[in-house]
């Protein structure tokens, strides 16, 4: 059975921090620096402790952006990096206080079968206030992938929203949001896109067991957005991230 390429962990629909780990995050804060694998914060209200990404299994991290919900709720960081067991880079959603296990997702772009050079996974990733019915910042991934006994790429949308006390995740396979409406929000700077790359996939890495999220309806439907999904064209098909 071919696993879903979208998930490289076993995600839960609701990832909540234990009450004992909850803390009031400063209302005004910023990322001061990323030194090696350590994120340092700054705040006039009292600086939060540094976040050591290396201890969370993230190597060679690069900061992409942040996901915020409401004032004084602990935010999430979007970080790219490789893991302990593979050099394949992915996107990590990391709670800024380190209170939850990071969620890892496939880096956007096209994954090519290293033997046939056929596309087995194709995605575009956005973050911010990207959807109409979105209360908090979220990571939104439009993806197409080969699944078991399927001869064509199947479309779905993964959403991870930074609610005040948890990371709310869902996978939509029907009634998908429109890529075009998200692109409009990118132009108005409410949302940003993470640039993708084409590369052959790591056979060993993607043979790991994985599990897809559940299918939930969404009223923000539109026509087939396959052409829009292919708009972000990386320069080099075989370049590894």
JSON list of C-alpha atoms in Angstrom, two decimals:
[
{"chain": "A", "resi": 1, "resn": "UNK", "atom": "CA", "xyz": [0.00, 0.00, 0.00]},
{"chain": "A", "resi": 2, "resn": "UNK", "atom": "CA", "xyz": [1.41, 3.36, -1.01]},
{"chain": "A", "resi": 3, "resn": "UNK", "atom": "CA", "xyz": [1.23, 5.85, 1.88]},
{"chain": "A", "resi": 4, "resn": "UNK", "atom": "CA", "xyz": [0.03, 9.40, 1.47]},
{"chain": "A", "resi": 5, "resn": "UNK", "atom": "CA", "xyz": [2.99, 11.63, 0.64]},
{"chain": "A", "resi": 6, "resn": "UNK", "atom": "CA", "xyz": [1.40, 14.60, 2.38]},
{"chain": "A", "resi": 7, "resn": "UNK", "atom": "CA", "xyz": [1.99, 13.33, 5.90]},
{"chain": "A", "resi": 8, "resn": "UNK", "atom": "CA", "xyz": [5.29, 12.12, 7.24]},
{"chain": "A", "resi": 9, "resn": "UNK", "atom": "CA", "xyz": [4.10, 11.75, 10.83]},
{"chain": "A", "resi": 10, "resn": "UNK", "atom": "CA", "xyz": [0.93, 10.35, 12.37]},
{"chain": "A", "resi": 11, "resn": "UNK", "atom": "CA", "xyz": [-1.07, 13.60, 12.73]},
{"chain": "A", "resi": 12, "resn": "UNK", "atom": "CA", "xyz": [-3.97, 14.04, 15.14]},
{"chain": "A", "resi": 13, "resn": "UNK", "atom": "CA", "xyz": [-6.95, 16.16, 14.17]},
{"chain": "A", "resi": 14, "resn": "UNK", "atom": "CA", "xyz": [-6.55, 18.24, 17.32]},
{"chain": "A", "resi": 15, "resn": "UNK", "atom": "CA", "xyz": [-3.13, 18.70, 18.88]},
{"chain": "A", "resi": 16, "resn": "UNK", "atom": "CA", "xyz": [-3.63, 20.27, 22.28]},
{"chain": "A", "resi": 17, "resn": "UNK", "atom": "CA", "xyz": [-0.99, 21.31, 24.76]},
{"chain": "A", "resi": 18, "resn": "UNK", "atom": "CA", "xyz": [-1.34, 19.87, 28.29]},
{"chain": "A", "resi": 19, "resn": "UNK", "atom": "CA", "xyz": [-2.68, 22.50, 30.70]},
{"chain": "A", "resi": 20, "resn": "UNK", "atom": "CA", "xyz": [0.50, 22.27, 32.78]},
{"chain": "A", "resi": 21, "resn": "UNK", "atom": "CA", "xyz": [2.54, 23.48, 29.78]},
{"chain": "A", "resi": 22, "resn": "UNK", "atom": "CA", "xyz": [0.26, 26.40, 28.92]},
{"chain": "A", "resi": 23, "resn": "UNK", "atom": "CA", "xyz": [1.83, 29.83, 29.36]},
{"chain": "A", "resi": 24, "resn": "UNK", "atom": "CA", "xyz": [0.91, 33.40, 28.52]},
{"chain": "A", "resi": 25, "resn": "UNK", "atom": "CA", "xyz": [2.91, 34.48, 25.47]},
{"chain": "A", "resi": 26, "resn": "UNK", "atom": "CA", "xyz": [3.91, 38.18, 25.28]},
{"chain": "A", "resi": 27, "resn": "UNK", "atom": "CA", "xyz": [1.47, 40.32, 23.36]},
{"chain": "A", "resi": 28, "resn": "UNK", "atom": "CA", "xyz": [4.34, 42.06, 21.54]},
{"chain": "A", "resi": 29, "resn": "UNK", "atom": "CA", "xyz": [7.13, 39.74, 20.44]},
{"chain": "A", "resi": 30, "resn": "UNK", "atom": "CA", "xyz": [9.40, 38.97, 17.54]},
{"chain": "A", "resi": 31, "resn": "UNK", "atom": "CA", "xyz": [11.94, 36.40, 16.38]},
{"chain": "A", "resi": 32, "resn": "UNK", "atom": "CA", "xyz": [15.26, 38.02, 17.23]},
{"chain": "A", "resi": 33, "resn": "UNK", "atom": "CA", "xyz": [17.51, 35.48, 15.50]},
{"chain": "A", "resi": 34, "resn": "UNK", "atom": "CA", "xyz": [17.95, 31.92, 14.33]},
{"chain": "A", "resi": 35, "resn": "UNK", "atom": "CA", "xyz": [21.43, 30.89, 15.48]},
{"chain": "A", "resi": 36, "resn": "UNK", "atom": "CA", "xyz": [22.30, 27.41, 14.32]},
{"chain": "A", "resi": 37, "resn": "UNK", "atom": "CA", "xyz": [19.27, 25.39, 15.39]},
{"chain": "A", "resi": 38, "resn": "UNK", "atom": "CA", "xyz": [18.16, 27.76, 18.16]},
{"chain": "A", "resi": 39, "resn": "UNK", "atom": "CA", "xyz": [15.41, 30.35, 17.73]},
{"chain": "A", "resi": 40, "resn": "UNK", "atom": "CA", "xyz": [15.79, 33.41, 19.97]},
{"chain": "A", "resi": 41, "resn": "UNK", "atom": "CA", "xyz": [12.86, 35.70, 20.71]},
{"chain": "A", "resi": 42, "resn": "UNK", "atom": "CA", "xyz": [12.59, 39.33, 21.79]},
{"chain": "A", "resi": 43, "resn": "UNK", "atom": "CA", "xyz": [9.85, 41.14, 23.69]},
{"chain": "A", "resi": 44, "resn": "UNK", "atom": "CA", "xyz": [9.59, 44.30, 25.81]},
{"chain": "A", "resi": 45, "resn": "UNK", "atom": "CA", "xyz": [7.36, 42.36, 28.21]},
{"chain": "A", "resi": 46, "resn": "UNK", "atom": "CA", "xyz": [9.92, 39.69, 29.09]},
{"chain": "A", "resi": 47, "resn": "UNK", "atom": "CA", "xyz": [11.72, 37.47, 26.61]},
{"chain": "A", "resi": 48, "resn": "UNK", "atom": "CA", "xyz": [10.40, 33.93, 26.10]},
{"chain": "A", "resi": 49, "resn": "UNK", "atom": "CA", "xyz": [13.01, 31.17, 26.46]},
{"chain": "A", "resi": 50, "resn": "UNK", "atom": "CA", "xyz": [14.85, 30.16, 23.26]},
{"chain": "A", "resi": 51, "resn": "UNK", "atom": "CA", "xyz": [13.48, 27.29, 21.19]},
{"chain": "A", "resi": 52, "resn": "UNK", "atom": "CA", "xyz": [16.03, 24.56, 20.46]},
{"chain": "A", "resi": 53, "resn": "UNK", "atom": "CA", "xyz": [14.97, 22.99, 17.17]},
{"chain": "A", "resi": 54, "resn": "UNK", "atom": "CA", "xyz": [17.80, 20.46, 17.26]},
{"chain": "A", "resi": 55, "resn": "UNK", "atom": "CA", "xyz": [16.34, 18.81, 20.34]},
{"chain": "A", "resi": 56, "resn": "UNK", "atom": "CA", "xyz": [13.08, 18.45, 18.39]},
{"chain": "A", "resi": 57, "resn": "UNK", "atom": "CA", "xyz": [14.82, 16.51, 15.62]},
{"chain": "A", "resi": 58, "resn": "UNK", "atom": "CA", "xyz": [15.04, 19.36, 13.08]},
{"chain": "A", "resi": 59, "resn": "UNK", "atom": "CA", "xyz": [18.38, 19.78, 11.31]},
{"chain": "A", "resi": 60, "resn": "UNK", "atom": "CA", "xyz": [19.65, 22.74, 9.29]},
{"chain": "A", "resi": 61, "resn": "UNK", "atom": "CA", "xyz": [16.47, 24.76, 9.96]},
{"chain": "A", "resi": 62, "resn": "UNK", "atom": "CA", "xyz": [15.40, 27.86, 8.09]},
{"chain": "A", "resi": 63, "resn": "UNK", "atom": "CA", "xyz": [12.61, 30.08, 9.38]},
{"chain": "A", "resi": 64, "resn": "UNK", "atom": "CA", "xyz": [9.73, 30.60, 6.93]},
{"chain": "A", "resi": 65, "resn": "UNK", "atom": "CA", "xyz": [7.18, 32.51, 8.99]},
{"chain": "A", "resi": 66, "resn": "UNK", "atom": "CA", "xyz": [4.80, 32.38, 11.94]},
{"chain": "A", "resi": 67, "resn": "UNK", "atom": "CA", "xyz": [1.20, 31.37, 12.62]},
{"chain": "A", "resi": 68, "resn": "UNK", "atom": "CA", "xyz": [-0.66, 33.39, 15.25]},
{"chain": "A", "resi": 69, "resn": "UNK", "atom": "CA", "xyz": [-4.14, 33.14, 16.75]},
{"chain": "A", "resi": 70, "resn": "UNK", "atom": "CA", "xyz": [-5.04, 35.69, 19.42]},
{"chain": "A", "resi": 71, "resn": "UNK", "atom": "CA", "xyz": [-3.13, 37.96, 21.80]},
{"chain": "A", "resi": 72, "resn": "UNK", "atom": "CA", "xyz": [-0.97, 36.12, 24.36]},
{"chain": "A", "resi": 73, "resn": "UNK", "atom": "CA", "xyz": [-1.65, 32.71, 22.80]},
{"chain": "A", "resi": 74, "resn": "UNK", "atom": "CA", "xyz": [1.52, 30.78, 22.04]},
{"chain": "A", "resi": 75, "resn": "UNK", "atom": "CA", "xyz": [2.24, 31.08, 18.29]},
{"chain": "A", "resi": 76, "resn": "UNK", "atom": "CA", "xyz": [3.62, 28.47, 15.91]},
{"chain": "A", "resi": 77, "resn": "UNK", "atom": "CA", "xyz": [6.69, 28.75, 13.73]},
{"chain": "A", "resi": 78, "resn": "UNK", "atom": "CA", "xyz": [6.94, 27.45, 10.17]},
{"chain": "A", "resi": 79, "resn": "UNK", "atom": "CA", "xyz": [10.41, 26.02, 9.65]},
{"chain": "A", "resi": 80, "resn": "UNK", "atom": "CA", "xyz": [12.01, 24.09, 6.81]},
{"chain": "A", "resi": 81, "resn": "UNK", "atom": "CA", "xyz": [14.67, 21.53, 7.58]},
{"chain": "A", "resi": 82, "resn": "UNK", "atom": "CA", "xyz": [15.74, 17.92, 7.35]},
{"chain": "A", "resi": 83, "resn": "UNK", "atom": "CA", "xyz": [15.06, 15.22, 9.91]},
{"chain": "A", "resi": 84, "resn": "UNK", "atom": "CA", "xyz": [17.08, 12.72, 11.88]},
{"chain": "A", "resi": 85, "resn": "UNK", "atom": "CA", "xyz": [16.50, 9.82, 9.46]},
{"chain": "A", "resi": 86, "resn": "UNK", "atom": "CA", "xyz": [16.63, 11.57, 6.07]},
{"chain": "A", "resi": 87, "resn": "UNK", "atom": "CA", "xyz": [18.19, 14.48, 4.22]},
{"chain": "A", "resi": 88, "resn": "UNK", "atom": "CA", "xyz": [14.86, 15.19, 2.48]},
{"chain": "A", "resi": 89, "resn": "UNK", "atom": "CA", "xyz": [13.76, 18.63, 3.64]},
{"chain": "A", "resi": 90, "resn": "UNK", "atom": "CA", "xyz": [10.21, 19.25, 4.80]},
{"chain": "A", "resi": 91, "resn": "UNK", "atom": "CA", "xyz": [8.03, 21.91, 6.40]},
{"chain": "A", "resi": 92, "resn": "UNK", "atom": "CA", "xyz": [7.70, 21.74, 10.18]},
{"chain": "A", "resi": 93, "resn": "UNK", "atom": "CA", "xyz": [4.95, 23.37, 12.23]},
{"chain": "A", "resi": 94, "resn": "UNK", "atom": "CA", "xyz": [6.56, 24.02, 15.62]},
{"chain": "A", "resi": 95, "resn": "UNK", "atom": "CA", "xyz": [4.90, 25.46, 18.70]},
{"chain": "A", "resi": 96, "resn": "UNK", "atom": "CA", "xyz": [7.09, 28.37, 19.82]},
{"chain": "A", "resi": 97, "resn": "UNK", "atom": "CA", "xyz": [7.43, 27.10, 23.38]},
{"chain": "A", "resi": 98, "resn": "UNK", "atom": "CA", "xyz": [8.31, 23.56, 22.24]},
{"chain": "A", "resi": 99, "resn": "UNK", "atom": "CA", "xyz": [5.27, 22.20, 24.07]},
{"chain": "A", "resi": 100, "resn": "UNK", "atom": "CA", "xyz": [4.12, 19.93, 21.22]},
{"chain": "A", "resi": 101, "resn": "UNK", "atom": "CA", "xyz": [5.82, 17.47, 18.91]},
{"chain": "A", "resi": 102, "resn": "UNK", "atom": "CA", "xyz": [6.45, 19.25, 15.58]},
{"chain": "A", "resi": 103, "resn": "UNK", "atom": "CA", "xyz": [4.27, 18.33, 12.61]},
{"chain": "A", "resi": 104, "resn": "UNK", "atom": "CA", "xyz": [6.21, 17.53, 9.45]},
{"chain": "A", "resi": 105, "resn": "UNK", "atom": "CA", "xyz": [4.77, 17.89, 5.95]},
{"chain": "A", "resi": 106, "resn": "UNK", "atom": "CA", "xyz": [6.14, 17.34, 2.49]},
{"chain": "A", "resi": 107, "resn": "UNK", "atom": "CA", "xyz": [7.98, 20.35, 1.04]},
{"chain": "A", "resi": 108, "resn": "UNK", "atom": "CA", "xyz": [5.89, 21.93, -1.75]},
{"chain": "A", "resi": 109, "resn": "UNK", "atom": "CA", "xyz": [6.58, 21.38, -5.42]},
{"chain": "A", "resi": 110, "resn": "UNK", "atom": "CA", "xyz": [6.62, 18.26, -7.57]},
{"chain": "A", "resi": 111, "resn": "UNK", "atom": "CA", "xyz": [7.99, 14.91, -6.46]},
{"chain": "A", "resi": 112, "resn": "UNK", "atom": "CA", "xyz": [9.20, 12.80, -9.37]},
{"chain": "A", "resi": 113, "resn": "UNK", "atom": "CA", "xyz": [9.54, 9.04, -9.44]},
{"chain": "A", "resi": 114, "resn": "UNK", "atom": "CA", "xyz": [13.34, 8.60, -9.66]},
{"chain": "A", "resi": 115, "resn": "UNK", "atom": "CA", "xyz": [12.94, 5.76, -12.18]},
{"chain": "A", "resi": 116, "resn": "UNK", "atom": "CA", "xyz": [10.12, 6.87, -14.49]},
{"chain": "A", "resi": 117, "resn": "UNK", "atom": "CA", "xyz": [10.39, 10.65, -13.84]},
{"chain": "A", "resi": 118, "resn": "UNK", "atom": "CA", "xyz": [6.58, 10.76, -13.55]},
{"chain": "A", "resi": 119, "resn": "UNK", "atom": "CA", "xyz": [4.99, 13.18, -11.09]},
{"chain": "A", "resi": 120, "resn": "UNK", "atom": "CA", "xyz": [3.71, 11.32, -8.02]},
{"chain": "A", "resi": 121, "resn": "UNK", "atom": "CA", "xyz": [2.99, 14.36, -5.85]},
{"chain": "A", "resi": 122, "resn": "UNK", "atom": "CA", "xyz": [2.38, 18.02, -6.66]},
{"chain": "A", "resi": 123, "resn": "UNK", "atom": "CA", "xyz": [1.60, 20.75, -4.12]},
{"chain": "A", "resi": 124, "resn": "UNK", "atom": "CA", "xyz": [1.49, 24.46, -3.33]},
{"chain": "A", "resi": 125, "resn": "UNK", "atom": "CA", "xyz": [1.71, 25.70, 0.27]},
{"chain": "A", "resi": 126, "resn": "UNK", "atom": "CA", "xyz": [0.38, 28.99, 1.66]},
{"chain": "A", "resi": 127, "resn": "UNK", "atom": "CA", "xyz": [0.27, 30.49, 5.14]},
{"chain": "A", "resi": 128, "resn": "UNK", "atom": "CA", "xyz": [-1.48, 33.38, 6.86]},
{"chain": "A", "resi": 129, "resn": "UNK", "atom": "CA", "xyz": [-5.14, 34.38, 6.52]},
{"chain": "A", "resi": 130, "resn": "UNK", "atom": "CA", "xyz": [-5.63, 32.52, 3.27]},
{"chain": "A", "resi": 131, "resn": "UNK", "atom": "CA", "xyz": [-9.23, 31.26, 3.42]},
{"chain": "A", "resi": 132, "resn": "UNK", "atom": "CA", "xyz": [-12.52, 33.13, 3.78]},
{"chain": "A", "resi": 133, "resn": "UNK", "atom": "CA", "xyz": [-13.84, 31.13, 6.76]},
{"chain": "A", "resi": 134, "resn": "UNK", "atom": "CA", "xyz": [-10.57, 31.21, 8.66]},
{"chain": "A", "resi": 135, "resn": "UNK", "atom": "CA", "xyz": [-10.44, 32.66, 12.16]},
{"chain": "A", "resi": 136, "resn": "UNK", "atom": "CA", "xyz": [-6.71, 32.27, 12.85]},
{"chain": "A", "resi": 137, "resn": "UNK", "atom": "CA", "xyz": [-3.49, 32.01, 10.84]},
{"chain": "A", "resi": 138, "resn": "UNK", "atom": "CA", "xyz": [-3.11, 28.68, 9.08]},
{"chain": "A", "resi": 139, "resn": "UNK", "atom": "CA", "xyz": [-0.91, 26.64, 6.78]},
{"chain": "A", "resi": 140, "resn": "UNK", "atom": "CA", "xyz": [-2.92, 25.62, 3.70]},
{"chain": "A", "resi": 141, "resn": "UNK", "atom": "CA", "xyz": [-1.53, 23.01, 1.28]},
{"chain": "A", "resi": 142, "resn": "UNK", "atom": "CA", "xyz": [-3.17, 22.28, -2.08]},
{"chain": "A", "resi": 143, "resn": "UNK", "atom": "CA", "xyz": [-1.94, 18.89, -3.20]},
{"chain": "A", "resi": 144, "resn": "UNK", "atom": "CA", "xyz": [-2.37, 16.18, -5.82]},
{"chain": "A", "resi": 145, "resn": "UNK", "atom": "CA", "xyz": [-0.95, 12.70, -5.30]},
{"chain": "A", "resi": 146, "resn": "UNK", "atom": "CA", "xyz": [-1.06, 9.11, -6.46]},
{"chain": "A", "resi": 147, "resn": "UNK", "atom": "CA", "xyz": [-3.01, 6.87, -4.09]},
{"chain": "A", "resi": 148, "resn": "UNK", "atom": "CA", "xyz": [-3.67, 3.14, -4.03]},
{"chain": "A", "resi": 149, "resn": "UNK", "atom": "CA", "xyz": [-5.28, 1.75, -7.18]},
{"chain": "A", "resi": 150, "resn": "UNK", "atom": "CA", "xyz": [-5.58, 5.22, -8.65]},
{"chain": "A", "resi": 151, "resn": "UNK", "atom": "CA", "xyz": [-4.21, 6.03, -12.08]},
{"chain": "A", "resi": 152, "resn": "UNK", "atom": "CA", "xyz": [-4.46, 9.81, -11.82]},
{"chain": "A", "resi": 153, "resn": "UNK", "atom": "CA", "xyz": [-3.40, 12.37, -9.26]},
{"chain": "A", "resi": 154, "resn": "UNK", "atom": "CA", "xyz": [-6.05, 12.85, -6.57]},
{"chain": "A", "resi": 155, "resn": "UNK", "atom": "CA", "xyz": [-6.69, 16.34, -5.18]},
{"chain": "A", "resi": 156, "resn": "UNK", "atom": "CA", "xyz": [-6.98, 17.32, -1.52]},
{"chain": "A", "resi": 157, "resn": "UNK", "atom": "CA", "xyz": [-6.33, 20.32, 0.73]},
{"chain": "A", "resi": 158, "resn": "UNK", "atom": "CA", "xyz": [-4.57, 20.08, 4.09]},
{"chain": "A", "resi": 159, "resn": "UNK", "atom": "CA", "xyz": [-5.26, 22.86, 6.63]},
{"chain": "A", "resi": 160, "resn": "UNK", "atom": "CA", "xyz": [-3.47, 23.40, 9.95]},
{"chain": "A", "resi": 161, "resn": "UNK", "atom": "CA", "xyz": [-4.97, 26.34, 11.85]},
{"chain": "A", "resi": 162, "resn": "UNK", "atom": "CA", "xyz": [-3.28, 27.90, 14.89]},
{"chain": "A", "resi": 163, "resn": "UNK", "atom": "CA", "xyz": [-6.15, 27.99, 17.40]},
{"chain": "A", "resi": 164, "resn": "UNK", "atom": "CA", "xyz": [-5.35, 29.52, 20.83]},
{"chain": "A", "resi": 165, "resn": "UNK", "atom": "CA", "xyz": [-4.85, 26.20, 22.67]},
{"chain": "A", "resi": 166, "resn": "UNK", "atom": "CA", "xyz": [-4.23, 23.70, 19.89]},
{"chain": "A", "resi": 167, "resn": "UNK", "atom": "CA", "xyz": [-3.26, 23.14, 16.28]},
{"chain": "A", "resi": 168, "resn": "UNK", "atom": "CA", "xyz": [-6.47, 22.26, 14.47]},
{"chain": "A", "resi": 169, "resn": "UNK", "atom": "CA", "xyz": [-5.85, 20.03, 11.45]},
{"chain": "A", "resi": 170, "resn": "UNK", "atom": "CA", "xyz": [-8.14, 18.76, 8.73]},
{"chain": "A", "resi": 171, "resn": "UNK", "atom": "CA", "xyz": [-7.84, 17.19, 5.31]},
{"chain": "A", "resi": 172, "resn": "UNK", "atom": "CA", "xyz": [-10.44, 18.09, 2.69]},
{"chain": "A", "resi": 173, "resn": "UNK", "atom": "CA", "xyz": [-11.10, 15.74, -0.20]},
{"chain": "A", "resi": 174, "resn": "UNK", "atom": "CA", "xyz": [-14.44, 17.20, -1.34]},
{"chain": "A", "resi": 175, "resn": "UNK", "atom": "CA", "xyz": [-15.70, 20.78, -1.68]},
{"chain": "A", "resi": 176, "resn": "UNK", "atom": "CA", "xyz": [-12.14, 22.07, -1.93]},
{"chain": "A", "resi": 177, "resn": "UNK", "atom": "CA", "xyz": [-11.29, 25.76, -1.46]},
{"chain": "A", "resi": 178, "resn": "UNK", "atom": "CA", "xyz": [-10.26, 27.68, -4.56]},
{"chain": "A", "resi": 179, "resn": "UNK", "atom": "CA", "xyz": [-6.58, 28.21, -5.31]},
{"chain": "A", "resi": 180, "resn": "UNK", "atom": "CA", "xyz": [-7.60, 31.35, -7.20]},
{"chain": "A", "resi": 181, "resn": "UNK", "atom": "CA", "xyz": [-9.20, 32.91, -4.12]},
{"chain": "A", "resi": 182, "resn": "UNK", "atom": "CA", "xyz": [-6.02, 32.20, -2.13]},
{"chain": "A", "resi": 183, "resn": "UNK", "atom": "CA", "xyz": [-3.91, 33.82, -4.86]},
{"chain": "A", "resi": 184, "resn": "UNK", "atom": "CA", "xyz": [-6.09, 36.93, -4.50]},
{"chain": "A", "resi": 185, "resn": "UNK", "atom": "CA", "xyz": [-5.26, 37.04, -0.80]},
{"chain": "A", "resi": 186, "resn": "UNK", "atom": "CA", "xyz": [-1.57, 36.64, -1.62]},
{"chain": "A", "resi": 187, "resn": "UNK", "atom": "CA", "xyz": [-1.78, 39.73, -3.82]},
{"chain": "A", "resi": 188, "resn": "UNK", "atom": "CA", "xyz": [-3.45, 41.65, -0.97]},
{"chain": "A", "resi": 189, "resn": "UNK", "atom": "CA", "xyz": [-0.68, 40.45, 1.40]},
{"chain": "A", "resi": 190, "resn": "UNK", "atom": "CA", "xyz": [-3.06, 38.60, 3.72]},
{"chain": "A", "resi": 191, "resn": "UNK", "atom": "CA", "xyz": [-1.40, 35.34, 2.75]},
{"chain": "A", "resi": 192, "resn": "UNK", "atom": "CA", "xyz": [2.03, 34.20, 1.54]},
{"chain": "A", "resi": 193, "resn": "UNK", "atom": "CA", "xyz": [3.16, 31.31, -0.62]},
{"chain": "A", "resi": 194, "resn": "UNK", "atom": "CA", "xyz": [6.11, 29.05, 0.22]},
{"chain": "A", "resi": 195, "resn": "UNK", "atom": "CA", "xyz": [8.15, 28.58, -2.96]},
{"chain": "A", "resi": 196, "resn": "UNK", "atom": "CA", "xyz": [8.31, 24.96, -4.05]},
{"chain": "A", "resi": 197, "resn": "UNK", "atom": "CA", "xyz": [10.87, 22.84, -5.88]},
{"chain": "A", "resi": 198, "resn": "UNK", "atom": "CA", "xyz": [10.77, 19.89, -8.26]},
{"chain": "A", "resi": 199, "resn": "UNK", "atom": "CA", "xyz": [12.91, 16.93, -7.17]},
{"chain": "A", "resi": 200, "resn": "UNK", "atom": "CA", "xyz": [13.02, 13.12, -7.18]},
{"chain": "A", "resi": 201, "resn": "UNK", "atom": "CA", "xyz": [11.61, 11.68, -3.98]},
{"chain": "A", "resi": 202, "resn": "UNK", "atom": "CA", "xyz": [13.51, 9.67, -1.39]},
{"chain": "A", "resi": 203, "resn": "UNK", "atom": "CA", "xyz": [12.20, 6.10, -1.76]},
{"chain": "A", "resi": 204, "resn": "UNK", "atom": "CA", "xyz": [13.26, 5.07, 1.73]},
{"chain": "A", "resi": 205, "resn": "UNK", "atom": "CA", "xyz": [11.81, 8.15, 3.33]},
{"chain": "A", "resi": 206, "resn": "UNK", "atom": "CA", "xyz": [8.38, 7.93, 1.70]},
{"chain": "A", "resi": 207, "resn": "UNK", "atom": "CA", "xyz": [8.04, 4.23, 2.51]},
{"chain": "A", "resi": 208, "resn": "UNK", "atom": "CA", "xyz": [7.50, 5.23, 6.17]},
{"chain": "A", "resi": 209, "resn": "UNK", "atom": "CA", "xyz": [4.05, 4.52, 7.52]},
{"chain": "A", "resi": 210, "resn": "UNK", "atom": "CA", "xyz": [1.68, 7.48, 7.48]},
{"chain": "A", "resi": 211, "resn": "UNK", "atom": "CA", "xyz": [-1.99, 8.28, 7.93]},
{"chain": "A", "resi": 212, "resn": "UNK", "atom": "CA", "xyz": [-4.26, 10.78, 6.24]},
{"chain": "A", "resi": 213, "resn": "UNK", "atom": "CA", "xyz": [-6.58, 13.12, 8.10]},
{"chain": "A", "resi": 214, "resn": "UNK", "atom": "CA", "xyz": [-10.38, 12.97, 7.87]},
{"chain": "A", "resi": 215, "resn": "UNK", "atom": "CA", "xyz": [-12.54, 14.34, 5.10]},
{"chain": "A", "resi": 216, "resn": "UNK", "atom": "CA", "xyz": [-14.55, 17.39, 6.17]},
{"chain": "A", "resi": 217, "resn": "UNK", "atom": "CA", "xyz": [-16.87, 19.49, 3.96]},
{"chain": "A", "resi": 218, "resn": "UNK", "atom": "CA", "xyz": [-15.99, 23.06, 3.05]},
{"chain": "A", "resi": 219, "resn": "UNK", "atom": "CA", "xyz": [-18.33, 25.51, 1.32]},
{"chain": "A", "resi": 220, "resn": "UNK", "atom": "CA", "xyz": [-15.51, 27.45, -0.37]},
{"chain": "A", "resi": 221, "resn": "UNK", "atom": "CA", "xyz": [-15.68, 25.29, -3.48]},
{"chain": "A", "resi": 222, "resn": "UNK", "atom": "CA", "xyz": [-14.62, 26.15, -7.00]},
{"chain": "A", "resi": 223, "resn": "UNK", "atom": "CA", "xyz": [-13.94, 24.45, -10.32]},
{"chain": "A", "resi": 224, "resn": "UNK", "atom": "CA", "xyz": [-10.95, 22.22, -10.84]},
{"chain": "A", "resi": 225, "resn": "UNK", "atom": "CA", "xyz": [-7.81, 24.20, -9.95]},
{"chain": "A", "resi": 226, "resn": "UNK", "atom": "CA", "xyz": [-5.24, 21.83, -11.44]},
{"chain": "A", "resi": 227, "resn": "UNK", "atom": "CA", "xyz": [-3.86, 24.47, -13.78]},
{"chain": "A", "resi": 228, "resn": "UNK", "atom": "CA", "xyz": [-3.46, 26.94, -10.91]},
{"chain": "A", "resi": 229, "resn": "UNK", "atom": "CA", "xyz": [-1.70, 24.26, -8.86]},
{"chain": "A", "resi": 230, "resn": "UNK", "atom": "CA", "xyz": [0.94, 24.00, -11.56]},
{"chain": "A", "resi": 231, "resn": "UNK", "atom": "CA", "xyz": [1.60, 27.76, -11.83]},
{"chain": "A", "resi": 232, "resn": "UNK", "atom": "CA", "xyz": [4.52, 27.91, -9.38]},
{"chain": "A", "resi": 233, "resn": "UNK", "atom": "CA", "xyz": [7.23, 26.40, -11.55]},
{"chain": "A", "resi": 234, "resn": "UNK", "atom": "CA", "xyz": [10.64, 25.88, -9.87]},
{"chain": "A", "resi": 235, "resn": "UNK", "atom": "CA", "xyz": [13.63, 26.43, -12.08]},
{"chain": "A", "resi": 236, "resn": "UNK", "atom": "CA", "xyz": [15.27, 23.02, -11.88]},
{"chain": "A", "resi": 237, "resn": "UNK", "atom": "CA", "xyz": [13.31, 19.77, -11.90]},
{"chain": "A", "resi": 238, "resn": "UNK", "atom": "CA", "xyz": [16.09, 17.67, -10.43]},
{"chain": "A", "resi": 239, "resn": "UNK", "atom": "CA", "xyz": [17.41, 20.10, -7.85]},
{"chain": "A", "resi": 240, "resn": "UNK", "atom": "CA", "xyz": [17.22, 18.83, -4.30]},
{"chain": "A", "resi": 241, "resn": "UNK", "atom": "CA", "xyz": [16.03, 21.27, -1.66]}
]
